[in-house]
Amino acid sequence: MPLNHFVLFFLAVALLGFYILGSEVVERSPRWGGLGRSRFSYALALAVYATTWTLFGSVGFAASEGYDFLAIYFGVTLSCIAIPFLWAPVAELVDRYRLGSIADLFAFRYQSRTLGAAVSIFMVAGLLPYIALQLRAVADGAAILVGEEPSETLGSVYAILLSSFAVALGVRYADGRAHRPGLIATLAFESIFKLVALLVVGTAVLITVFGGIRGLDTYLQERPELVESMTSPVMGDSWISLVFVTFCAAFLLPRQFFVAFVQRPGPRSLETARWALPLYLFAINLPVPILYWAGRDLAAPGIRPDVYVLVAVQSSPALQTFAFLGAVSAASAMILVSSIALSGMVANYLVPRFGPSPESLLTRWAVFRRSTIVGVVVAGLLIHFTLPRTRSLVDLGLASFVAVTHLLPGLLGALFWRRATRAGVLAGLVVGATSWAVLTASPLFGVEVDVSRLFALFGFSDPTARGPAIWLSLTAHGFVFMGVSLLTRRSPEERNAAEACREPRVTRLLQVPDSAEALQERLASYVGKDIAIQEIYEAASAAEVYWPPRDRPELLRLITELEGRLSERIGPLAARTYVQGGRPVRANALAERLRAFRALDSLEADASQQTSPAHAARRYLSRLMSELPVGVCTVDDHEDVVVWNAQLQRISGLNEDDICGNPVQDIPSPWWPLFNELAQQPTGSVIEREYDKGDQKIQLRAQTATIPGEVEEGRVFVVEDITALRELERHVAHKDRLSSIGTLASGVAHEVGNPLTGILMVAKNLATDPGADDAAERLGIIVDEAQRIHRIVQSLLTFSRRDEAPVELRTISVTGVVRTAAELAKLETAGCKIDLHLAVDAPAMASPDGLTQVLVNLLNNARQACPSGSTVTVSTRVENGAIHIDVDDEGPGIPKELSDRVFEPFFTTKSDGQGTGLGLSVSRQIVERFGGALTYEPRRSGGSRFTITLQAHEN
Amino acid sequence: MNREQERALLLFAVAIVLIATPVRAVWLQTWWSPFAFWISMIAVVALLHRTDHAA
C-alpha cells in the first residue's frame, strides 16, 4: 500500500526539527554539551561521509559493478590508516593557524588569496553535483514510496525542505567558531540514525526474504553467478582508481575537511576515528549486498537499482519509511555541512573580490556567510533541476570525488615539499580543473567530448572507463605543478609559510607589533578604532591577558589569540594582514629553531636537569659556535641568515636578533655588500675589505663555503679580523726591504762613490782655477753627477719607506717598474749581468713600490744563485689577458723535493746568515694583494724561473 | 617521524599491497570474504592504536 505524501513529508519535517532542537539543547546545556565533545561523537560525525549514495547508491553500484562499491569505503579505510602521518599534520596546521577550510590552508601555505579563490570556485563547482545528488535521491525515494513516477514537483518539495533545514541550522553554525558541540552531536546522531535504519532494513530483508544467514548462503550456492558477478569486477581497472579517489575524498571533501579538522574537539579525537570510522562504514555496508540480491528478485522491470533499498522492504511501509528517513537524514546532514564548509570559502575568498571594505568584512561576515549558504543550496537546487535523469547516483558522486583529488598535489606540497610555489599549485589546479570539466563533469550534462584518441595515445583502450580520466588529469596536474614550482621562485612570505607548515611545533612565525598600542593602531587602520578596540578586548579576555599586556609573552599571547579569532572569520591571510600590517613575514624557521634550542639549553642548564648525550652535544656545539674567535654567518638555501655568532656581533656591532631570520640583503650597510658578494662566489672564495670602526680602520678577510646536506643546504661565511695580521705583514715586509738595502749597501757605496769622486775632482780643479774657460762645463758635470747621486738616494728612500697605508692599486707601467728595479739591483756589483727583454709595455693593476720590492727580491735571489758572469733575464709577455713578468736565472735551480716549499716563510736554501727566508713569502703576499700570483718553475735549460702574473688594466 | 607514524606507514604500505595489487584476489574467494578481510584490517588498526597508546 503506497504511503501518503503528507505523512512522509510530516515525518521528514519532524526528523529535521528534532535535529535542530537536539543541536540547540547540546549547544546550550552543560549536561548534554559533553555529547558534542566526545571522541566517539566526532568519529560518528565523520560518517557524514556516508550520504544517500551509501544508503541508496551503493546498492545501485553493487548491481552494476559488484563489490567495486566497497572501493568507496576501502579508500576511506586506507586514508584512516594514514591518519598519523597524513591527517595529523593537517590537523595540527588547522588548529595552530585556525584555518577554516582547505582553501584557507592553500591560501595560508602559498600566501595567495587568488589561490584561495581558485580552490573555492573549483570546490563549489565540484560539489554542486553532489548536493544535487542528495536532493534527487530523496525525491526519487519519496516518489517510489507514494507509488508515483519521480516528478519535478515532488523533487522541488523535498529539495526545498532539505535546503531550508541546511539554511536554518547552517546559519546557526556559520559563526566562524570551531568545535561546535551542537553540530557534532547532531551529525553523530544523524549517523547513528542512518546506520540503524539500514541495519534494521537489512536484517529484516535477511530474515524475511532469505530466511536468515543460512538461507542466504543456500540462495547464493544455488546461484554462483551472483557471487562471481560481485567479486570479479574488483580485479578490474576501476577498483584502484576508486580506492585512490575515495582515499583523497575521505579528508579533502570540504565537508570531511570541515568535520575532521575544523570541528575536531581534541588532539586525541583522530586516534579514535582511525578505527571507529572504518568500523562504522563496515557496519553500514554489511546490508548492501543483501539488499541488492533481494531487490534484484523483487523489483519490477524498469526500477532503478538505486532504490532497491525501498523495494526490498516493499511489504513493510514502516520499514520503507524508516529507510526513507535514513536517506533524508543522510542527505540533510551532507547538505548542511557542505554548505557551511563552502560558505566559509566563498565568504573569505570570493566575496571580498566584490569590494566590501575590511571593516565591513569583519563586522558583517555572518551576513556574508549566511547569504552564501543560501546561495550554495539554491545552486544545488538548480543543478538538481538541470541534470539529466539518466545519470546514476554514482556518476554524480564520483564527479565530486574526482574534483577533490586535484587538491592532493597542493596539499602534499604544503606538508612535505618546501619548494612548491603558488604559481605551480595554481597552474596545476587550472590544468586539473579543466581536465575535470572536460572529462568528468561535462558528460553529466550530456556534453560528450570524444577523448578516445587521447586515451589510446596513453594505452587506455576503453574511453568509458573511470581510470583513464582520473589518472591522465592527475598526472597532467602533477607534472604542471612540479614543473612550474621548479621554474618559479617563492616569495619571502611563501618561504616562511612553507617553514611554518613543516615545523609548526617550533615556530609561530609572527613578526609582531612592538607594543600593545602599535597592535591597536595597526588593526584600527584596517577596521576602524571602535572595532579594533572591541576585537582586542575580546581576544584579551579569551587569552586571559589584562590590558595593556605587562610583558612581551603576554603581548604574544594576545596577538596569537587575536589573529586566530580573526582567522576563523575572515581567513588566515586577511587576519595576518590586519594584525601584522601586511608586511612580509620574515622570521626564518631555522633561525627560530636554533633560538628555541638555545632557550631550551639555558632552561635545562638553569634547572640542572639531566640531559641526553644529544643535548650535551648540541650545547657543546652551540658554545663552540658562540666562542669561536672568528665571525661565522650561515645562510639557508633561501639566503636567509641562520647563524650570526658572537664574534661577528663584536666585529660588526650588529645584534644576532636583528639579523637572524632576515635575508642577506637586509643586513645593514656597510656590511651587506660583503655578504651579498660572498653569497654569489664559489666555495673557497676569499674577499678582503677595510671598514671604519669608530676612529680606527679594521681589515676583514671573508671566506665562503657551501653547506652540503639533503635538507638544509646553504652557505657559511667565515669573517676574520686581519687588522693585526696585516700590520705584522707590513712590519715583516719593511724588515725585508731593509734587509735588501743591507744587501745593496756595498753597491750603493760604489754607485754613490764614483760620482762623488768625480764631483770632488772637478770641484778641486775649479777651486784651483776658478776662471778656467771650461768652468761652466765642469759645473755641469758636477750637477749631473750630483743628480745621479740624488736619484740613487731617492730610489733607496722610496724603497725603504715603511708601507703604512693599505695597498692602493693603480695603473702602472710594467716596463717602468722593471727598469727601476733592475737599476736598484745593479747597485750590487758582485754577481752577474741583468738583461731586460721588455717586449710588452701593457699597463697593469699594482702598487709600484710593492712590485719594485718583489722584483728586487727576485733579482737579488737570482744574482746570488748565479755563477759570476752569467745572465739574469727579465722578460714580459701578455697571455690570456694577464701580464707575466718572468725572472730567469742560470743558476743550479731548486731541488725538486724543495720546490713546493720555496714560498714558505723562513724557508731558505742559502747558508746561515745569507738570508732570512722571508723574501719569497713576503713577495707572494704582496703580489696576491694585487690580485695576482707569484709562481716558480724550473727551467728546462737549467736554472729557475719566477713568474709574476698581474691583472692587465682594463680601459 | 615518530614511532606511531612509522608503524602507521608500515601498515599503510601493507594495506596498499593487499588492497591495490593483484594480491586482492586472496580475499575475494567468497561473498563474505571481502567483509572478513575488511574487519580484520580494522582490528589490526585498533590493536595498533591500543599498543601505541599503551606504550
PDB file of C-alpha atoms in Angstrom, chain A residues 67 70 73-74 77-78 81-82 84-85 216-217 220 227 231 234-236 239-240 247 268 271 274-275 278-279 281-282 285-286 289 293, chain B residues 1 4-5 8-9 11-12 15-16 19-20 22 24-25 27-32 34-35 37-39 41-42 45-46 48-49 52-53:
ATOM      1  CA  TYR A  67      31.983  -5.316  -4.937  1.00  0.00           C
ATOM      2  CA  LEU A  70      33.407  -1.346  -1.486  1.00  0.00           C
ATOM      3  CA  TYR A  73      34.971   2.656   1.685  1.00  0.00           C
ATOM      4  CA  PHE A  74      38.270   0.791   1.378  1.00  0.00           C
ATOM      5  CA  THR A  77      39.900   2.867   5.495  1.00  0.00           C
ATOM      6  CA  LEU A  78      43.295   3.347   3.856  1.00  0.00           C
ATOM      7  CA  ILE A  81      45.358   4.164   8.416  1.00  0.00           C
ATOM      8  CA  ALA A  82      47.292   7.179   7.129  1.00  0.00           C
ATOM      9  CA  PRO A  84      49.116   9.630  11.934  1.00  0.00           C
ATOM     10  CA  PHE A  85      51.285  10.775   9.046  1.00  0.00           C
ATOM     11  CA  LEU A 216      21.210 -16.556   2.140  1.00  0.00           C
ATOM     12  CA  ASP A 217      24.096 -18.970   1.886  1.00  0.00           C
ATOM     13  CA  LEU A 220      23.947 -17.947  -3.204  1.00  0.00           C
ATOM     14  CA  VAL A 227      28.827 -14.188  -6.289  1.00  0.00           C
ATOM     15  CA  THR A 231      33.741 -10.408  -6.902  1.00  0.00           C
ATOM     16  CA  VAL A 234      37.186  -5.983  -8.079  1.00  0.00           C
ATOM     17  CA  MET A 235      40.029  -7.418 -10.147  1.00  0.00           C
ATOM     18  CA  GLY A 236      39.286  -4.851 -12.882  1.00  0.00           C
ATOM     19  CA  TRP A 239      38.978  -0.677  -8.387  1.00  0.00           C
ATOM     20  CA  ILE A 240      42.332   1.058  -7.901  1.00  0.00           C
ATOM     21  CA  PHE A 247      41.287   7.897  -0.204  1.00  0.00           C
ATOM     22  CA  ARG A 268      43.106  12.503  20.595  1.00  0.00           C
ATOM     23  CA  GLU A 271      43.161   8.457  17.104  1.00  0.00           C
ATOM     24  CA  ARG A 274      41.306   5.908  12.928  1.00  0.00           C
ATOM     25  CA  TRP A 275      39.450   2.692  13.689  1.00  0.00           C
ATOM     26  CA  PRO A 278      36.145   2.372   9.154  1.00  0.00           C
ATOM     27  CA  LEU A 279      34.194   0.259  11.617  1.00  0.00           C
ATOM     28  CA  LEU A 281      31.463   2.190   7.303  1.00  0.00           C
ATOM     29  CA  PHE A 282      31.930  -1.554   7.571  1.00  0.00           C
ATOM     30  CA  ASN A 285      27.791  -1.586   4.205  1.00  0.00           C
ATOM     31  CA  LEU A 286      27.050  -5.068   5.530  1.00  0.00           C
ATOM     32  CA  PRO A 289      24.746  -6.932  -0.983  1.00  0.00           C
ATOM     33  CA  TRP A 293      20.087  -9.527  -4.098  1.00  0.00           C
TER      34      TRP A 293
ATOM     35  CA  MET B   1      58.629  10.806  12.174  1.00  0.00           C
ATOM     36  CA  GLU B   4      53.376   5.771  15.792  1.00  0.00           C
ATOM     37  CA  GLN B   5      53.812   7.327  12.376  1.00  0.00           C
ATOM     38  CA  ALA B   8      51.192   3.565  10.535  1.00  0.00           C
ATOM     39  CA  LEU B   9      53.288   3.975   7.409  1.00  0.00           C
ATOM     40  CA  LEU B  11      50.699  -0.770   7.939  1.00  0.00           C
ATOM     41  CA  PHE B  12      49.669   1.581   5.157  1.00  0.00           C
ATOM     42  CA  ALA B  15      47.359  -2.407   3.209  1.00  0.00           C
ATOM     43  CA  ILE B  16      48.175  -0.908  -0.191  1.00  0.00           C
ATOM     44  CA  ILE B  19      44.078  -3.770  -1.500  1.00  0.00           C
ATOM     45  CA  ALA B  20      45.550  -2.315  -4.656  1.00  0.00           C
ATOM     46  CA  PRO B  22      46.593  -8.451  -7.635  1.00  0.00           C
ATOM     47  CA  ARG B  24      43.477  -8.800  -3.533  1.00  0.00           C
ATOM     48  CA  ALA B  25      42.356 -11.974  -5.288  1.00  0.00           C
ATOM     49  CA  TRP B  27      40.354 -12.087  -0.144  1.00  0.00           C
ATOM     50  CA  LEU B  28      37.870 -12.360  -2.983  1.00  0.00           C
ATOM     51  CA  GLN B  29      37.087 -16.063  -2.623  1.00  0.00           C
ATOM     52  CA  THR B  30      33.520 -15.943  -1.264  1.00  0.00           C
ATOM     53  CA  TRP B  31      30.705 -13.432  -0.963  1.00  0.00           C
ATOM     54  CA  TRP B  32      31.584 -12.723   2.694  1.00  0.00           C
ATOM     55  CA  PRO B  34      35.792  -9.113   1.453  1.00  0.00           C
ATOM     56  CA  PHE B  35      33.970  -8.186   4.654  1.00  0.00           C
ATOM     57  CA  PHE B  37      39.237  -9.035   5.236  1.00  0.00           C
ATOM     58  CA  TRP B  38      37.921  -5.552   5.921  1.00  0.00           C
ATOM     59  CA  ILE B  39      37.064  -6.191   9.565  1.00  0.00           C
ATOM     60  CA  MET B  41      42.164  -4.812   8.802  1.00  0.00           C
ATOM     61  CA  ILE B  42      40.143  -2.605  11.143  1.00  0.00           C
ATOM     62  CA  VAL B  45      44.409  -0.819  13.201  1.00  0.00           C
ATOM     63  CA  ALA B  46      42.559  -0.827  16.520  1.00  0.00           C
ATOM     64  CA  LEU B  48      47.990  -0.945  16.824  1.00  0.00           C
ATOM     65  CA  HIS B  49      46.205   2.067  18.234  1.00  0.00           C
ATOM     66  CA  ASP B  52      50.707   2.720  20.561  1.00  0.00           C
ATOM     67  CA  HIS B  53      48.947   4.359  23.452  1.00  0.00           C
TER      68      HIS B  53
END
